[in-house]
Short mmCIF file of C-alpha atoms in Angstrom, two decimals:
data_model
loop_
_atom_site.label_atom_id
_atom_site.label_comp_id
_atom_site.label_asym_id
_atom_site.label_seq_id
_atom_site.Cartn_x
_atom_site.Cartn_y
_atom_site.Cartn_z
CA UNK A 692 -13.97 -3.06 13.78
CA UNK A 693 -12.73 -0.59 11.11
CA UNK A 694 -10.53 1.25 13.32
CA UNK A 695 -8.94 -2.17 14.51
CA UNK A 696 -7.62 -2.36 10.63
CA UNK A 697 -7.18 1.52 10.29
CA UNK A 698 -4.56 1.34 13.29
CA UNK A 699 -2.77 -2.18 12.09
CA UNK A 700 -2.40 0.22 8.45
CA UNK A 701 -1.09 3.16 10.42
CA UNK A 702 1.54 0.67 12.29
CA UNK A 703 2.26 -1.00 8.91
CA UNK A 704 3.20 2.09 7.09
CA UNK A 705 5.34 3.31 10.13
CA UNK A 706 7.18 0.10 9.94
CA UNK A 707 7.54 0.52 6.32
CA UNK A 708 8.44 4.22 6.51
CA UNK A 709 11.11 4.24 8.95
CA UNK A 710 13.76 3.21 6.37
CA UNK A 711 12.43 5.91 3.95
CA UNK A 712 13.09 8.64 6.64
CA UNK A 713 16.14 6.97 7.89
CA UNK A 714 17.67 6.18 4.58
CA UNK A 715 20.01 9.04 3.94
CA UNK A 716 21.75 8.40 7.20
CA UNK A 717 21.67 4.71 6.36
CA UNK A 718 23.40 5.08 3.05
CA UNK A 719 26.08 7.04 3.81
CA UNK A 720 26.65 4.83 6.92
CA UNK A 721 26.37 1.69 4.60
CA UNK A 722 27.87 3.54 1.50
CA UNK A 723 25.06 2.49 -0.52
CA UNK A 724 24.27 4.49 -4.27
CA UNK A 725 20.93 4.82 -5.84
CA UNK A 726 21.32 1.03 -7.22
CA UNK A 727 22.04 -0.68 -3.88
CA UNK A 728 18.96 1.46 -2.27
CA UNK A 729 16.81 0.06 -4.95
CA UNK A 730 18.37 -3.42 -4.50
CA UNK A 731 17.43 -2.89 -0.53
CA UNK A 732 13.74 -1.90 -1.24
CA UNK A 733 13.36 -4.26 -4.27
CA UNK A 734 14.43 -7.26 -1.40
CA UNK A 735 11.15 -5.90 0.78
CA UNK A 736 8.87 -6.27 -2.75
CA UNK A 737 10.27 -9.35 -3.66
CA UNK A 738 8.99 -10.64 -0.55
CA UNK A 739 5.82 -9.15 -0.13
CA UNK A 740 4.85 -9.94 -3.89
CA UNK A 741 5.23 -13.74 -3.14
CA UNK A 742 3.57 -13.49 0.18
CA UNK A 743 0.16 -11.62 -1.49
CA UNK A 744 -0.41 -14.48 -2.94
CA UNK A 745 0.25 -16.91 0.05
CA UNK A 746 -1.22 -14.60 2.46
CA UNK A 747 -4.88 -14.17 1.30
CA UNK A 748 -5.42 -17.83 1.12
CA UNK A 749 -3.90 -18.06 4.27
CA UNK A 750 -5.88 -15.62 6.31
CA UNK A 751 -9.31 -16.90 4.22
CA UNK A 752 -8.42 -20.69 5.99
CA UNK A 753 -7.57 -19.39 9.43
CA UNK A 754 -9.97 -16.37 9.48
CA UNK A 755 -9.62 -13.04 9.70
CA UNK A 756 -8.95 -12.86 13.42
CA UNK A 757 -5.88 -15.58 13.73
CA UNK A 758 -4.57 -14.52 10.24
CA UNK A 759 -4.31 -10.68 10.79
CA UNK A 760 -2.63 -11.25 14.19
CA UNK A 761 0.11 -13.75 12.97
CA UNK A 762 1.07 -10.93 10.05
CA UNK A 763 1.06 -8.41 12.79
CA UNK A 764 3.00 -10.27 14.92
CA UNK A 765 5.68 -11.69 12.06
CA UNK A 766 6.28 -7.96 10.79
CA UNK A 767 6.71 -6.27 13.82
CA UNK A 768 9.18 -8.72 14.76
CA UNK A 769 11.28 -8.24 11.89
CA UNK A 770 11.16 -4.27 12.13
CA UNK A 771 12.91 -4.88 15.54
CA UNK A 772 15.34 -7.04 13.80
CA UNK A 773 16.53 -4.33 11.60
CA UNK A 774 18.58 -3.21 14.47
CA UNK A 775 20.85 -5.71 13.86
CA UNK A 776 21.69 -4.46 10.18
CA UNK A 777 25.63 -4.28 9.65
CA UNK A 778 25.50 -3.21 5.70
CA UNK A 779 22.88 -3.51 2.66
CA UNK A 780 22.98 -7.30 2.40
CA UNK A 781 21.60 -7.95 6.05
CA UNK A 782 19.29 -4.54 5.40
CA UNK A 783 18.12 -6.40 2.26
CA UNK A 784 17.46 -9.79 4.68
CA UNK A 785 15.63 -7.78 6.71
CA UNK A 786 13.43 -5.71 4.45
CA UNK A 787 12.77 -9.14 2.65
CA UNK A 788 11.39 -10.62 6.13
CA UNK A 789 9.28 -7.49 6.63
CA UNK A 790 7.67 -7.92 3.30
CA UNK A 791 6.53 -11.15 3.90
CA UNK A 792 4.36 -10.16 6.94
CA UNK A 793 3.07 -6.53 5.77
CA UNK A 794 1.82 -8.41 2.87
CA UNK A 795 -0.81 -10.00 5.00
CA UNK A 796 -2.39 -6.41 6.41
CA UNK A 797 -4.36 -5.47 3.15
CA UNK A 798 -5.35 -8.86 2.03
CA UNK A 799 -6.86 -9.02 5.94
CA UNK A 800 -8.13 -5.62 6.01
CA UNK A 801 -10.26 -5.94 2.92
CA UNK A 802 -11.81 -9.30 4.64
CA UNK A 803 -12.98 -6.93 7.51
CA UNK A 804 -14.88 -4.75 5.36
CA UNK A 805 -16.56 -7.89 3.68
CA UNK A 806 -17.41 -9.07 6.66
CA UNK A 807 -18.61 -5.91 8.26
CA UNK A 808 -20.26 -3.53 5.28
CA UNK A 809 -22.65 -3.59 2.49
CA UNK A 810 -22.15 -2.52 -0.82
CA UNK A 811 -22.75 0.77 -0.75
CA UNK A 812 -20.56 1.37 2.27
CA UNK A 813 -17.92 -1.02 1.42
CA UNK A 814 -15.59 1.51 -0.70
CA UNK A 815 -15.75 4.41 1.87
CA UNK A 816 -15.24 1.59 4.85
CA UNK A 817 -12.08 1.00 2.76
CA UNK A 818 -11.01 4.32 2.30
CA UNK A 819 -11.49 4.87 6.27
CA UNK A 820 -8.91 1.62 7.10
CA UNK A 821 -6.75 2.65 3.74
CA UNK A 822 -6.32 6.67 5.23
CA UNK A 823 -3.83 4.40 8.00
CA UNK A 824 -1.52 4.24 5.53
CA UNK A 825 -1.29 8.27 4.91
CA UNK A 826 -1.58 8.48 8.93
CA UNK A 827 1.15 6.31 9.00
CA UNK A 828 3.42 8.19 6.27
CA UNK A 829 2.45 11.33 8.25
CA UNK A 830 3.45 10.13 11.32
CA UNK A 831 6.52 8.63 10.24
CA UNK A 832 8.69 11.81 9.14
CA UNK A 833 8.51 13.78 12.63
CA UNK A 834 8.63 10.46 14.58
CA UNK A 835 11.11 8.84 13.08
CA UNK A 836 13.56 11.49 12.44
CA UNK A 837 13.08 12.74 16.22
CA UNK A 838 14.44 9.80 17.37
CA UNK A 839 17.07 9.41 14.88
CA UNK A 840 18.63 12.76 15.98
CA UNK A 841 18.31 12.01 19.74
CA UNK A 842 18.74 8.12 19.64
CA UNK A 843 20.09 6.93 16.55
CA UNK A 844 18.65 5.23 13.98
CA UNK A 845 18.22 1.87 15.75
CA UNK A 846 15.61 2.83 18.44
CA UNK A 847 13.43 4.24 15.28
CA UNK A 848 13.48 0.64 14.09
CA UNK A 849 12.55 -0.95 17.51
CA UNK A 850 9.44 1.48 18.48
CA UNK A 851 7.99 0.83 15.42
CA UNK A 852 8.30 -2.76 16.01
CA UNK A 853 6.73 -2.77 19.41
CA UNK A 854 3.43 -0.54 18.21
CA UNK A 855 3.06 -3.76 16.76
CA UNK A 856 2.88 -5.93 19.83
CA UNK A 857 0.82 -3.32 21.50
CA UNK A 858 -2.14 -3.55 18.72
CA UNK A 859 -2.32 -7.35 19.14
CA UNK A 860 -3.08 -6.72 22.84
CA UNK A 861 -6.57 -5.12 21.77
CA UNK A 862 -7.06 -7.04 18.37
CA UNK A 863 -7.08 -10.61 19.86
CA UNK A 864 -9.71 -10.13 22.64
CA UNK A 865 -12.05 -7.37 20.45
CA UNK A 866 -12.39 -8.61 16.97
CA UNK A 867 -15.01 -11.17 16.04
CA UNK A 868 -16.49 -12.06 12.51
CA UNK A 869 -20.39 -10.70 11.83
CA UNK A 870 -20.94 -11.55 8.06
CA UNK A 871 -23.36 -8.80 6.34
CA UNK A 872 -24.82 -11.60 3.71
CA UNK A 873 -24.35 -15.25 5.31
CA UNK A 874 -25.32 -17.08 2.23
CA UNK A 875 -22.39 -15.31 0.43
CA UNK A 876 -20.09 -16.10 3.16
CA UNK A 877 -21.10 -19.47 3.95
CA UNK A 878 -20.65 -20.63 -0.16
CA UNK A 879 -18.20 -23.22 -0.69
CA UNK A 880 -14.32 -22.03 -0.52
CA UNK A 881 -12.99 -21.18 -4.21
CA UNK A 882 -9.37 -22.28 -4.76
CA UNK A 883 -6.65 -20.14 -5.87
CA UNK A 884 -6.50 -22.04 -8.81
CA UNK A 885 -9.66 -21.12 -9.94
CA UNK A 886 -10.09 -17.69 -9.01
CA UNK A 887 -6.53 -16.56 -11.11
CA UNK A 888 -8.58 -18.11 -14.02
CA UNK A 889 -11.23 -15.82 -13.85
CA UNK A 890 -11.60 -12.67 -15.94
CA UNK A 891 -11.71 -10.52 -12.82
CA UNK A 892 -8.75 -11.36 -10.73
CA UNK A 893 -6.33 -12.05 -13.70
CA UNK A 894 -7.30 -8.79 -15.24
CA UNK A 895 -7.21 -6.77 -11.97
CA UNK A 896 -3.95 -8.24 -11.35
CA UNK A 897 -3.02 -6.99 -14.64
CA UNK A 898 -4.27 -3.15 -13.77
CA UNK A 899 -2.70 -2.97 -10.30
CA UNK A 900 0.75 -3.29 -11.86
CA UNK A 901 0.23 0.04 -13.41
CA UNK A 902 -1.04 1.63 -10.29
CA UNK A 903 0.45 0.38 -6.93
CA UNK A 904 4.06 1.00 -8.03
CA UNK A 905 3.22 4.72 -7.97
CA UNK A 906 2.61 4.82 -4.24
CA UNK A 907 5.88 2.78 -3.93
CA UNK A 908 8.06 5.43 -5.34
CA UNK A 909 6.65 8.14 -3.39
CA UNK A 910 6.55 6.29 0.08
CA UNK A 911 10.58 4.79 -0.86
CA UNK A 912 11.93 7.33 -2.97
CA UNK A 913 10.26 10.89 -1.88
CA UNK A 914 12.64 11.79 0.84
CA UNK A 915 15.47 10.52 -1.19
CA UNK A 916 14.28 13.23 -4.15
CA UNK A 917 13.73 16.03 -1.31
CA UNK A 918 17.37 15.16 -0.15
CA UNK A 919 19.42 15.27 -3.53
CA UNK A 920 16.92 17.07 -5.77
CA UNK A 921 15.47 19.84 -3.78
CA UNK A 922 18.47 19.88 -0.77
CA UNK A 923 16.68 19.39 1.76
CA UNK A 924 18.63 18.00 5.39
CA UNK A 925 17.05 15.50 7.29
CA UNK A 926 15.40 17.94 10.10
CA UNK A 927 13.64 19.29 6.76
CA UNK A 928 12.80 16.01 5.36
CA UNK A 929 11.04 15.64 8.86
CA UNK A 930 9.16 19.21 8.89
CA UNK A 931 8.10 18.93 5.49
CA UNK A 932 7.69 15.04 3.72
CA UNK A 933 4.61 14.32 6.04
CA UNK A 934 2.55 16.66 3.89
CA UNK A 935 1.65 15.23 0.68
CA UNK A 936 0.88 12.25 2.93
CA UNK A 937 -1.73 14.33 5.33
CA UNK A 938 -3.32 15.63 1.31
CA UNK A 939 -3.53 11.87 0.83
CA UNK A 940 -5.52 11.12 3.57
CA UNK A 941 -8.25 13.08 2.15
CA UNK A 942 -8.28 10.99 -0.81
CA UNK A 943 -9.33 7.75 0.90
CA UNK A 944 -12.33 9.13 2.15
CA UNK A 945 -13.09 11.69 -1.37
CA UNK A 946 -12.56 8.25 -3.50
CA UNK A 947 -15.19 6.09 -1.16
CA UNK A 948 -17.27 8.76 -0.59
CA UNK A 949 -17.33 9.67 -4.89
CA UNK A 950 -18.19 6.05 -5.58
CA UNK A 951 -21.25 5.92 -2.92
CA UNK A 952 -22.50 9.22 -4.22
CA UNK A 953 -22.72 7.70 -7.74
CA UNK A 954 -24.37 4.58 -6.35
CA UNK A 955 -26.89 6.58 -4.68
CA UNK A 956 -27.87 8.77 -7.83
CA UNK A 957 -28.38 5.35 -9.49
CA UNK A 958 -25.49 4.41 -10.84
CA UNK A 959 -24.22 0.65 -11.04
CA UNK A 960 -21.67 -0.26 -9.09
CA UNK A 961 -19.43 -1.07 -12.75
CA UNK A 962 -19.98 2.75 -13.26
CA UNK A 963 -19.34 4.20 -10.02
CA UNK A 964 -16.38 2.41 -8.98
CA UNK A 965 -14.55 2.55 -12.61
CA UNK A 966 -15.50 6.39 -13.05
CA UNK A 967 -14.37 7.11 -9.73
CA UNK A 968 -11.01 5.21 -10.20
CA UNK A 969 -11.08 7.15 -13.35
CA UNK A 970 -11.03 10.11 -12.12
CA UNK A 971 -8.25 9.95 -9.38
CA UNK A 972 -5.94 8.30 -11.73
CA UNK A 973 -6.07 11.71 -13.90
CA UNK A 974 -5.39 13.91 -10.56
CA UNK A 975 -2.10 11.69 -10.67
CA UNK A 976 -1.00 13.16 -13.70
CA UNK A 977 0.13 16.30 -11.60
CA UNK A 978 3.38 14.13 -10.83
CA UNK A 979 4.75 16.04 -14.05
CA UNK A 980 4.52 18.96 -12.92
CA UNK A 981 5.96 18.07 -9.67
CA UNK A 982 8.79 17.48 -11.01
CA UNK A 983 9.06 20.69 -12.89
CA UNK A 984 8.21 23.17 -10.81
CA UNK A 985 10.86 26.07 -9.78
CA UNK A 986 10.46 25.88 -6.09
CA UNK A 987 10.37 22.85 -3.31
CA UNK A 988 6.97 24.32 -2.24
CA UNK A 989 5.39 23.97 -5.77
CA UNK A 990 6.98 20.34 -5.74
CA UNK A 991 5.35 19.24 -2.94
CA UNK A 992 2.14 20.55 -4.02
CA UNK A 993 1.92 18.64 -6.62
CA UNK A 994 2.81 15.58 -5.64
CA UNK A 995 0.31 15.94 -2.79
CA UNK A 996 -2.39 16.09 -5.47
CA UNK A 997 -1.12 13.04 -6.93
CA UNK A 998 -1.05 11.08 -3.59
CA UNK A 999 -4.26 12.17 -3.12
CA UNK A 1000 -5.58 10.65 -6.68
CA UNK A 1001 -3.93 7.41 -5.50
CA UNK A 1002 -5.66 6.92 -2.38
CA UNK A 1003 -9.11 7.95 -4.12
CA UNK A 1004 -8.60 5.50 -6.68
CA UNK A 1005 -7.60 2.79 -4.21
CA UNK A 1006 -10.49 3.41 -2.04
CA UNK A 1007 -12.59 1.25 -5.04
CA UNK A 1008 -9.74 -0.72 -5.93
CA UNK A 1009 -9.96 -2.03 -2.46
CA UNK A 1010 -13.66 -2.36 -3.07
CA UNK A 1011 -13.75 -4.43 -5.91
CA UNK A 1012 -13.10 -7.73 -4.60
CA UNK A 1013 -15.80 -7.74 -2.28
CA UNK A 1014 -18.25 -6.65 -4.82
CA UNK A 1015 -17.57 -9.63 -7.18
CA UNK A 1016 -16.65 -12.48 -4.54
CA UNK A 1017 -18.16 -13.99 -1.53
CA UNK A 1018 -16.29 -13.28 1.83
CA UNK A 1019 -14.71 -16.41 2.26
CA UNK A 1020 -12.47 -15.76 -1.08
CA UNK A 1021 -12.10 -11.74 -0.66
CA UNK A 1022 -8.85 -11.81 1.20
CA UNK A 1023 -7.24 -14.65 -1.30
CA UNK A 1024 -8.61 -12.62 -4.42
CA UNK A 1025 -6.99 -9.15 -3.23
CA UNK A 1026 -3.60 -11.23 -2.17
CA UNK A 1027 -3.95 -12.60 -5.84
CA UNK A 1028 -3.98 -9.91 -7.59
CA UNK A 1029 -1.59 -8.00 -5.27
CA UNK A 1030 1.31 -9.73 -6.64
CA UNK A 1031 1.20 -8.20 -9.93
CA UNK A 1032 1.52 -4.30 -7.97
CA UNK A 1033 4.46 -6.35 -6.05
CA UNK A 1034 5.63 -7.52 -9.57
CA UNK A 1035 5.20 -4.05 -10.85
CA UNK A 1036 7.01 -2.48 -7.75
CA UNK A 1037 10.02 -4.32 -8.28
CA UNK A 1038 10.30 -3.74 -11.94
CA UNK A 1039 9.93 -0.21 -11.42
CA UNK A 1040 12.06 -0.08 -8.73
CA UNK A 1041 14.93 -1.36 -10.14
CA UNK A 1042 14.29 1.27 -12.97
CA UNK A 1043 13.80 4.34 -10.89
CA UNK A 1044 17.12 3.55 -9.10
CA UNK A 1045 18.91 3.13 -12.67
CA UNK A 1046 17.23 6.15 -14.11
CA UNK A 1047 18.23 8.52 -11.47
CA UNK A 1048 21.74 7.41 -11.34
CA UNK A 1049 22.00 7.65 -15.22
CA UNK A 1050 19.76 10.94 -15.86
CA UNK A 1051 17.42 12.58 -13.17
CA UNK A 1052 14.32 11.87 -11.37
CA UNK A 1053 12.25 13.85 -14.36
CA UNK A 1054 11.72 10.91 -16.31
CA UNK A 1055 10.54 8.90 -13.35
CA UNK A 1056 7.91 11.16 -12.20
CA UNK A 1057 6.67 11.70 -15.70
CA UNK A 1058 6.57 7.78 -16.06
CA UNK A 1059 4.57 7.33 -12.94
CA UNK A 1060 2.06 10.46 -13.79
CA UNK A 1061 0.87 8.11 -16.80
CA UNK A 1062 0.75 4.87 -15.34
CA UNK A 1063 -2.61 5.13 -13.41
CA UNK A 1064 -4.24 6.08 -16.63
CA UNK A 1065 -3.24 2.74 -17.95
CA UNK A 1066 -4.75 0.74 -14.76
CA UNK A 1067 -7.98 2.77 -15.28
CA UNK A 1068 -8.22 1.97 -18.94
CA UNK A 1069 -7.39 -1.62 -18.40
CA UNK A 1070 -10.05 -1.91 -15.82
CA UNK A 1071 -12.58 -0.25 -18.36
CA UNK A 1072 -11.71 -2.87 -21.18
CA UNK A 1073 -10.49 -6.15 -19.56
CA UNK A 1074 -12.22 -6.71 -16.11
CA UNK A 1075 -16.02 -6.54 -17.37
CA UNK A 1076 -19.23 -5.99 -15.03
CA UNK A 1077 -18.91 -6.01 -11.65
CA UNK A 1078 -21.49 -8.18 -10.46
CA UNK A 1079 -21.26 -11.32 -7.95
CA UNK A 1080 -19.59 -14.17 -9.41
CA UNK A 1081 -21.45 -17.19 -10.74
CA UNK A 1082 -19.30 -20.25 -11.93
CA UNK A 1083 -20.81 -20.47 -15.09
CA UNK A 1084 -20.06 -16.56 -15.85
CA UNK A 1085 -16.65 -16.82 -14.86
CA UNK A 1086 -14.93 -20.07 -14.75
#
């Protein structure tokens, strides 16, 4: 079951990263500045943010099987529509549609984890499915670059869209819910209004504002950084830009493994999860020497460490909703909280485009190195203990 969520996440990132790899070609063809490109990325994040709040409750209502299928169907069709882009405006419109569908992947996958895995295994299970983001990002540069060089950018978008329809052929007949705790999954549904007023949800939402935009920067801007700051051509981008994502894949397993180890050693869920997040957030400071490194190889190495830090932290962030809420609410909780990361992503994406156009990548890397520590600090100070929700405690 977790393999199905893993491959959905691979496809999600293939679709998402196609633009990042094709950006140098599309920017030249459509005459886009850094600011114009940031607006195209903003369109994706705007839809992603809006639909995070809607897709989670929708998936909780429809169930994991149907909800996941509908989100995959939507974003795969949107990916294919990119072949009709004729400029920045139409490209932004299709990115908006893609963001609407892709927002459902993580709430749905988190719900798979809640349905199938007990407390001590959740962070590792979340890390396994989330490693699909690294695998998708690893595959995208060489695959998309090869398609671009031989057939053009339109077939690249079409191919990644078709992959989603193939996934549906496996998902629909195979997936079935298997609650690990029937009592928690059969509890009365919790409305979105009640959820957002709980201490955990609003504080978790605020914390995510300072973590997820860092990943958005790497996936949307790193190929551009290699081209304009390190003078890579398209072939070199395809050859080397996958390396940090390969390293990041290990972070998913290390992050889940660290909190699982702490739990087995007797740590509370609160200490295990938050300590693991803090450790991996500290690794993301390596973004600062990445931009200052004299060689491209050194820069890629430091970015790899930073991205490993992100995925290690995220493996634990993904498991937090199931630590607190029953299974019939976790998709809603993660979707609502991800509106925070989407909002942060939109703001920081526009700032990134403006800063790069007017200054350089240096202040951007420094800022994204510091932001994760703010997230960790907020988790320690705002979210409170991680224990199953009771109405009297949190509502």
